[in-house]
mmCIF file of C-alpha atoms in Angstrom:
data_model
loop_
_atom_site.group_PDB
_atom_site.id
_atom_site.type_symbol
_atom_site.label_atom_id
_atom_site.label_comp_id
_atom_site.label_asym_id
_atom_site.label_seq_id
_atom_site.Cartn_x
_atom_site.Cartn_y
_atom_site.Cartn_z
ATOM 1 C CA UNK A 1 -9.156 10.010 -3.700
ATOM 2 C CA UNK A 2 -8.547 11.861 -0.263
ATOM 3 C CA UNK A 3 -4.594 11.157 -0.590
ATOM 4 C CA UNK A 4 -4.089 13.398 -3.209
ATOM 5 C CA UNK A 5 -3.553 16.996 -1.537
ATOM 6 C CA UNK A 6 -1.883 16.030 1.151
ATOM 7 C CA UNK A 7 1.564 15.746 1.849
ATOM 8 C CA UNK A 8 3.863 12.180 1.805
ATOM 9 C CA UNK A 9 4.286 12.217 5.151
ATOM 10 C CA UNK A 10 0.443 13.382 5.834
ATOM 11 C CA UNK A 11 -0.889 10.772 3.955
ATOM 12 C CA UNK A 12 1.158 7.708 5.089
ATOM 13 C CA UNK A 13 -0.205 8.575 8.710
ATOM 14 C CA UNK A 14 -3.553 9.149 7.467
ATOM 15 C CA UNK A 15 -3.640 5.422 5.666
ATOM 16 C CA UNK A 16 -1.234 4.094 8.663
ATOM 17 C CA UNK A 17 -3.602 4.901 11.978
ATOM 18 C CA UNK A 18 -6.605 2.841 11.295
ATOM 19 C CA UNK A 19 -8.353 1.144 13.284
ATOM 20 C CA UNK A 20 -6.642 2.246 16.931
ATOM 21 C CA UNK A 21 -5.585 5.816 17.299
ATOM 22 C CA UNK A 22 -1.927 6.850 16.974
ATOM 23 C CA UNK A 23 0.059 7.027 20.172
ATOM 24 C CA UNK A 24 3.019 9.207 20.818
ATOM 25 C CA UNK A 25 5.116 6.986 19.130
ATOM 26 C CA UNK A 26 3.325 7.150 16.273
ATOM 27 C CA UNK A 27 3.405 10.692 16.157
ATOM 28 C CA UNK A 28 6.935 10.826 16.872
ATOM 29 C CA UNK A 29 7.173 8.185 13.586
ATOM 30 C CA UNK A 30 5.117 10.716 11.789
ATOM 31 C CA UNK A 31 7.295 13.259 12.349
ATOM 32 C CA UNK A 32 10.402 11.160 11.367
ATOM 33 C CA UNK A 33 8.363 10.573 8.242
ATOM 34 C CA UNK A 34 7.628 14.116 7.472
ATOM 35 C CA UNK A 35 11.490 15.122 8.017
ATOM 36 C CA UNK A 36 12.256 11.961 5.855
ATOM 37 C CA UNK A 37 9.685 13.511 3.163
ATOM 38 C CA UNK A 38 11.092 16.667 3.050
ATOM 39 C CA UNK A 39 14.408 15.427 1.789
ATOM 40 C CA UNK A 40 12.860 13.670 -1.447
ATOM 41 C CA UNK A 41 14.015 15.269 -4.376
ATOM 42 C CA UNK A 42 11.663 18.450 -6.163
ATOM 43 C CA UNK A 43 9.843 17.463 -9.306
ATOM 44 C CA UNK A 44 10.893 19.357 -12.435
ATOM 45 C CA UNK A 45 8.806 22.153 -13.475
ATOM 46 C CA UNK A 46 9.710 21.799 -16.760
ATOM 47 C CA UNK A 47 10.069 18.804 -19.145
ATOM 48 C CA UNK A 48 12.628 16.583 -18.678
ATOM 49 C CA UNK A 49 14.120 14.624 -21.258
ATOM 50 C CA UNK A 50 13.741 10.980 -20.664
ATOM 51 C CA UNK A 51 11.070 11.152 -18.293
ATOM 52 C CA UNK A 52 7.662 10.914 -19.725
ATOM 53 C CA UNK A 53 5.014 12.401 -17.352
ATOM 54 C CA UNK A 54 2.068 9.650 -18.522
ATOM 55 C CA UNK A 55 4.260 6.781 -17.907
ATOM 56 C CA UNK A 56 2.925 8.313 -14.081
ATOM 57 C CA UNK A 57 -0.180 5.464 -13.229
ATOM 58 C CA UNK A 58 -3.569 7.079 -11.243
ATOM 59 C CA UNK A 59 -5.295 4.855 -9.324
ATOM 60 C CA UNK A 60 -9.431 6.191 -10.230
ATOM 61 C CA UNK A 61 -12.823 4.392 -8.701
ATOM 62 C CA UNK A 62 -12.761 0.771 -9.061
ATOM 63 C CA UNK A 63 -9.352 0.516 -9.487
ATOM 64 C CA UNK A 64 -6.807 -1.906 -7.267
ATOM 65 C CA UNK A 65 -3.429 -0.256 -6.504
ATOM 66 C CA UNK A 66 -0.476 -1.526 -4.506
ATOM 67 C CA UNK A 67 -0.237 1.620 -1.916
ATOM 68 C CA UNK A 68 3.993 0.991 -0.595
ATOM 69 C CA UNK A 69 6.145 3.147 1.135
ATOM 70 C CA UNK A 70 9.915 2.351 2.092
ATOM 71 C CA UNK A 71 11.164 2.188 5.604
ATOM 72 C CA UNK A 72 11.518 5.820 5.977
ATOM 73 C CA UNK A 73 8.578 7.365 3.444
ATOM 74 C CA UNK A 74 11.540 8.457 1.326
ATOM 75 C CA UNK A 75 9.375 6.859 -1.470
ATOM 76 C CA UNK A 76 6.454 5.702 -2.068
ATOM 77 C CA UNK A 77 2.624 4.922 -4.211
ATOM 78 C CA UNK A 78 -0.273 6.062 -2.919
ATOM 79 C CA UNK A 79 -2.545 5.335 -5.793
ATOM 80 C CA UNK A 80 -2.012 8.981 -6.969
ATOM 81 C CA UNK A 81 0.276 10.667 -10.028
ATOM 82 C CA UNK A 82 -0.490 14.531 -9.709
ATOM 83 C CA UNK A 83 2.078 14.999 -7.163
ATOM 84 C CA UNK A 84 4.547 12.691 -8.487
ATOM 85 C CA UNK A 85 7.188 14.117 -6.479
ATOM 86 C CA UNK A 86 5.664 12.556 -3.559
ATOM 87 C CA UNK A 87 4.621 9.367 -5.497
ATOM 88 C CA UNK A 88 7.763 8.771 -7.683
ATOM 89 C CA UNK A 89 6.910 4.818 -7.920
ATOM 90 C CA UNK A 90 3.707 6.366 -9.296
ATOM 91 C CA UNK A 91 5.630 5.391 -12.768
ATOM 92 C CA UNK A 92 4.734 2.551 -14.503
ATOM 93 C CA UNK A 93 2.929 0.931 -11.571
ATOM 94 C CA UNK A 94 0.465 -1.749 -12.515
ATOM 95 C CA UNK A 95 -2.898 -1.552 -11.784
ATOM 96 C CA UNK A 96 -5.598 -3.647 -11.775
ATOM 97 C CA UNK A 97 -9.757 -2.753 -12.324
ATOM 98 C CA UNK A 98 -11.572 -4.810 -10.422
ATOM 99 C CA UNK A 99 -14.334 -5.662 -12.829
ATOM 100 C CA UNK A 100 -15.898 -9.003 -10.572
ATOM 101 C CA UNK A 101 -14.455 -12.216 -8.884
ATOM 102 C CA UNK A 102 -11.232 -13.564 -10.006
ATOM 103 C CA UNK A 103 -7.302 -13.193 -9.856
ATOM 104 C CA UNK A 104 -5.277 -9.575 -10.759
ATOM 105 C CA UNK A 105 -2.483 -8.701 -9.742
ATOM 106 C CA UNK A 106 -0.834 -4.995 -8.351
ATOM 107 C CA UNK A 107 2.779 -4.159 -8.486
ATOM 108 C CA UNK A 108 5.177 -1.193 -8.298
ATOM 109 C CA UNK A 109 8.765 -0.736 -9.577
ATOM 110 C CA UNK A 110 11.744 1.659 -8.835
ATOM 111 C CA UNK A 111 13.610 0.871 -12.188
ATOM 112 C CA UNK A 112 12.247 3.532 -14.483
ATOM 113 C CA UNK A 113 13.844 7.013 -15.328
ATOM 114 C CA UNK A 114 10.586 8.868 -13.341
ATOM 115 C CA UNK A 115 11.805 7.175 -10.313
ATOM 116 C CA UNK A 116 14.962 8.097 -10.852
ATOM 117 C CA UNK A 117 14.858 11.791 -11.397
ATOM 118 C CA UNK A 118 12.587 12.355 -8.881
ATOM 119 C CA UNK A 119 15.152 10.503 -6.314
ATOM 120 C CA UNK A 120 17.969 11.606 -7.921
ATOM 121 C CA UNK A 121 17.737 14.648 -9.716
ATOM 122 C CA UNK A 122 19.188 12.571 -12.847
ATOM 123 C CA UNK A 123 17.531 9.655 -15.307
ATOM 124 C CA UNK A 124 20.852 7.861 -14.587
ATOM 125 C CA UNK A 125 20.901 8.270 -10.670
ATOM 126 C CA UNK A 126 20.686 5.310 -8.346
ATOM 127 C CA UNK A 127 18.714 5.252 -5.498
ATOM 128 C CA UNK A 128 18.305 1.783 -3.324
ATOM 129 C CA UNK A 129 14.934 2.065 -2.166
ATOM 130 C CA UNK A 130 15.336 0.258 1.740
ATOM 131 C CA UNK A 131 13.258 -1.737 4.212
ATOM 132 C CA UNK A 132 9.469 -1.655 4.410
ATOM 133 C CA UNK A 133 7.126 0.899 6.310
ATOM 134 C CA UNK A 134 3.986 0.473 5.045
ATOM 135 C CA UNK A 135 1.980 -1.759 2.063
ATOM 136 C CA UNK A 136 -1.329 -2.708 1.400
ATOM 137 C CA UNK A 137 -3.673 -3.735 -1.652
ATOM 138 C CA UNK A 138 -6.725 -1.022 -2.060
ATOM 139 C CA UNK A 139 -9.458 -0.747 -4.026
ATOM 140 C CA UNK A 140 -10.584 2.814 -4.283
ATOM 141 C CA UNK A 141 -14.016 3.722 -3.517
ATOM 142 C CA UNK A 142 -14.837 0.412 -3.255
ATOM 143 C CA UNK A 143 -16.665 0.814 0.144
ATOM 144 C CA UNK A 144 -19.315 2.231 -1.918
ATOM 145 C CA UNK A 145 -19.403 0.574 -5.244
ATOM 146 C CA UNK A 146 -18.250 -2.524 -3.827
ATOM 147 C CA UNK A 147 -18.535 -3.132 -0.179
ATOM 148 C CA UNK A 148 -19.152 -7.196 -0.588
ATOM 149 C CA UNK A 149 -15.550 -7.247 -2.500
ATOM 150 C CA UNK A 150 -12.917 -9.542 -0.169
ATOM 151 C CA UNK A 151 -9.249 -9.337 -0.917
ATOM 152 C CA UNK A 152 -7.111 -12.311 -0.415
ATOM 153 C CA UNK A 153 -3.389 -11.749 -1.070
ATOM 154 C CA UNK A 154 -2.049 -14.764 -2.791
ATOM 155 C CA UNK A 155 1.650 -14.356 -3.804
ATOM 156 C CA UNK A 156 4.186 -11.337 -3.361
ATOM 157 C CA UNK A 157 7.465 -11.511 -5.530
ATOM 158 C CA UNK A 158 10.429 -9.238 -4.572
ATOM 159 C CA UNK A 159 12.269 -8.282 -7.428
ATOM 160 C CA UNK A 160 11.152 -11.488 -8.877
ATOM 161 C CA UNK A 161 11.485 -13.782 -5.674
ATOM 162 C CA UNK A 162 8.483 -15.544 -4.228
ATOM 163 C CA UNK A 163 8.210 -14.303 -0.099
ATOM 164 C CA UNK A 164 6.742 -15.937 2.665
ATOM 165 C CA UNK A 165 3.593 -15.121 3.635
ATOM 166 C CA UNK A 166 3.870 -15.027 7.150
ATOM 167 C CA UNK A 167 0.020 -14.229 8.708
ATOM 168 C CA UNK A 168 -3.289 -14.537 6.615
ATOM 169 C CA UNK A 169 -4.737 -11.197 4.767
ATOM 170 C CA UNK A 170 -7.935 -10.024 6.006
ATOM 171 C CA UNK A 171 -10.312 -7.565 4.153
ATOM 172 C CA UNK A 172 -11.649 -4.056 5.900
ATOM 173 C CA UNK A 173 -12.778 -0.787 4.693
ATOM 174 C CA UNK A 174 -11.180 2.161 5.710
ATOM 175 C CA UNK A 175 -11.351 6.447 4.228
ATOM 176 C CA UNK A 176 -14.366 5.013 1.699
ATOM 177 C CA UNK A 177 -12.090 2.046 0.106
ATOM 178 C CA UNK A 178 -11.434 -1.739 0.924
ATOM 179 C CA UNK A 179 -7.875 -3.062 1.312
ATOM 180 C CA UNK A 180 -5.954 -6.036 2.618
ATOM 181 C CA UNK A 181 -2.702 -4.770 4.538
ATOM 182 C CA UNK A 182 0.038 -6.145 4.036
ATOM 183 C CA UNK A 183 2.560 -4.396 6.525
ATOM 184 C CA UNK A 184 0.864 -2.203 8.839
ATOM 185 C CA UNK A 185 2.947 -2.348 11.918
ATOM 186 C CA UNK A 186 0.003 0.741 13.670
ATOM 187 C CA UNK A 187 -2.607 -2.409 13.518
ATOM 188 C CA UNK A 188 -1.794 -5.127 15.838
ATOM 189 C CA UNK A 189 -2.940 -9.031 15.697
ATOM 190 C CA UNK A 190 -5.102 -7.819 18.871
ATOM 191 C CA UNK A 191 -6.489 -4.698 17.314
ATOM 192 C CA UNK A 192 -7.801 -6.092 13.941
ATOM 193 C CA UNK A 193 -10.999 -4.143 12.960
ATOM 194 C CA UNK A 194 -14.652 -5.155 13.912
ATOM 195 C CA UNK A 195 -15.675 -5.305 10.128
ATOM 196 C CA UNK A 196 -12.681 -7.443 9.197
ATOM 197 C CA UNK A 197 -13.417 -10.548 6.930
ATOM 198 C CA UNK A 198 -12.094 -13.091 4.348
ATOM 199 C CA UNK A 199 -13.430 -15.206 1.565
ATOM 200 C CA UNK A 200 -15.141 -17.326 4.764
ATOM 201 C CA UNK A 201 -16.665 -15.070 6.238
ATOM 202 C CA UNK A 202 -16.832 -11.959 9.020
ATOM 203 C CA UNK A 203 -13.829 -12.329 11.758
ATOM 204 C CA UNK A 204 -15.913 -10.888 14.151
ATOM 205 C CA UNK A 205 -19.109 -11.815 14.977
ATOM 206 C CA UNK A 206 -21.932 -9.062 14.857
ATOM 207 C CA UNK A 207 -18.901 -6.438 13.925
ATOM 208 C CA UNK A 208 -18.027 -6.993 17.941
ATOM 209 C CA UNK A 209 -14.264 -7.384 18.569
ATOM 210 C CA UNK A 210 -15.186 -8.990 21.710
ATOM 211 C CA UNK A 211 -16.898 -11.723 19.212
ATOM 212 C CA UNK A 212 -14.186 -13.572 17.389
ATOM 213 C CA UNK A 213 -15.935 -16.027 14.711
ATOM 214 C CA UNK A 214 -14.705 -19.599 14.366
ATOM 215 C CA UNK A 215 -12.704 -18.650 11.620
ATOM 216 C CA UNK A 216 -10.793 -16.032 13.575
ATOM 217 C CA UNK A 217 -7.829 -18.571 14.647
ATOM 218 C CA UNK A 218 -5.018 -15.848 15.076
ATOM 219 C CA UNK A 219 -3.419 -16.232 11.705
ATOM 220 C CA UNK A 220 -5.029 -13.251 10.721
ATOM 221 C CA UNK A 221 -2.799 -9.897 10.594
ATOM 222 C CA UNK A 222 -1.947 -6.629 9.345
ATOM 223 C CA UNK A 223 1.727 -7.686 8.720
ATOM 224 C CA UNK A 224 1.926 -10.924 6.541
ATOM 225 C CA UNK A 225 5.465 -10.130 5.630
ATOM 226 C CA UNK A 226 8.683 -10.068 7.131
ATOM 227 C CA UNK A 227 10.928 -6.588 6.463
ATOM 228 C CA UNK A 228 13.516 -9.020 6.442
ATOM 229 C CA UNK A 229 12.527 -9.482 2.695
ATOM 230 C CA UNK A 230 12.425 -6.147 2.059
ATOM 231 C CA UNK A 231 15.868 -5.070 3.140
ATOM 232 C CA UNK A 232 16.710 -3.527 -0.827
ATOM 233 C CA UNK A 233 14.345 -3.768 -3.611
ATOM 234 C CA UNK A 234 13.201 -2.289 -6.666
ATOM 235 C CA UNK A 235 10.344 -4.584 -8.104
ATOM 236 C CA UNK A 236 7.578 -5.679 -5.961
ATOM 237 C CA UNK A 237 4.577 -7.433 -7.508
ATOM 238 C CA UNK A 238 1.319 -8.812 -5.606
ATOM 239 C CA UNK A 239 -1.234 -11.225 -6.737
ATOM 240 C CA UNK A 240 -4.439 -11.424 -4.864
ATOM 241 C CA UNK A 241 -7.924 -12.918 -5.347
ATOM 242 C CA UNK A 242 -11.108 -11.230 -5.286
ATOM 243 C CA UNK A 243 -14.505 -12.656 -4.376
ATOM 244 C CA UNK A 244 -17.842 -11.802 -2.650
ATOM 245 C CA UNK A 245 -19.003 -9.718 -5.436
ATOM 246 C CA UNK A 246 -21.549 -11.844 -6.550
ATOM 247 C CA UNK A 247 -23.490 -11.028 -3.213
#
């Protein structure tokens, strides 16, 4: 996975400008990010007790992840538990292989003592992860070993409460994986990608963006949330559908 030797900030930017190229404000937001990085608590060189280091969950090929940071990449899951520092809901997320059609589900969660030490600096710390900057279900490497695999987000809970789903998911591939965004606030509804699809079909036809299909109806987008929902949470689960991988 390409995420995993770069920094927080580095690789929120890298998964955040698809599609269109980053602007100045989007630089200037990467650089908030990287400042916002840089304050994260350092990961213990040494054992700590009460923090088991395999509880840590890496994403490998096949797998689907929920990738999630918080409003200001304070914290976040990028499919990736070496640098856990960086990754500290990389504990005890849930993970799902994607093994053929049918339903899985993804989720994170800030309420283990991982999380906590690597906020805090202490098991018993509290840390209220805030607000939403970036989330999206991705399949790793799937752009190889499955590039006929559609995502369709079905249901997000937020700390155990059902959200509106706002917008329709769409499924692209992007850095050699597929995903559905979820929140992706660098994609707007009139920069969706050529090679976008769902479970009906291409949203584009011919992969030309000047070609909407007749299933393209605009209620497809990269943000199919509100932040609204996402003001304070610590448990956010995702159920989504696969198909097309009988093709």
């Amino acid at each position: 996975m390409e995420f995993r030797k770069i920094t927080a900030a580095a690789a929120a930017m890298a998964m955040l400008c698809t599609a269109v190229s980053c602007s100045s404000k989007d630089k200037k937001s990467g650089e908030t990010a990287k400042k916002a990085a840089s304050k994260t608590v350092e990961a213990a060189s040494e054992p700590v007790e009460g923090v088991d280091a395999n509880d840590a969950v890496d994403a490998v090929s096949g797998d689907a992840y929920l990738a999630i940071a918080d409003e200001g990449f304070n914290v976040q899951y990028l499919g990736d538990k070496d640098d856990h520092k960086n990754n500290q809901l990389s504990y005890d997320a849930g993970i799902a292989h994607i093994s053929g059609n049918g339903d899985y589900t993804v989720s994170v969660t800030a309420d283990t003592n991982g999380f906590r030490y690597d906020t805090t600096g202490d098991i018993n710390g509290e840390f209220a992860v805030k607000g939403l900057g970036f989330a999206a279900v991705i399949i790793d490497d799937a752009e190889e070993a499955m590039p006929n695999a559609v995502i369709t987000i079905k249901n997000i809970k937020v700390d155990g409460k059902d959200i509106e789903l706002v917008k329709k998911s769409y499924t692209n591939t992007e850095s050699g994986s597929v995903r559905a965004n979820i929140f992706n606030e660098w994609v707007s509804d009139d920069s969706i990608p050529a090679d976008a699809k769902s479970a009906e079909g291409a949203l584009f036809n011919n992969n030309d963006t000047n070609s909407p299909s007749e299933i393209n109806d605009g209620g497809f987008s990269a943000q199919i949330v509100s932040r609204d929902d996402f003001a304070q949470w610590k448990n956010v689960e995702v159920s989504f559908t696969v198909s097309g991988m009988d093709k």
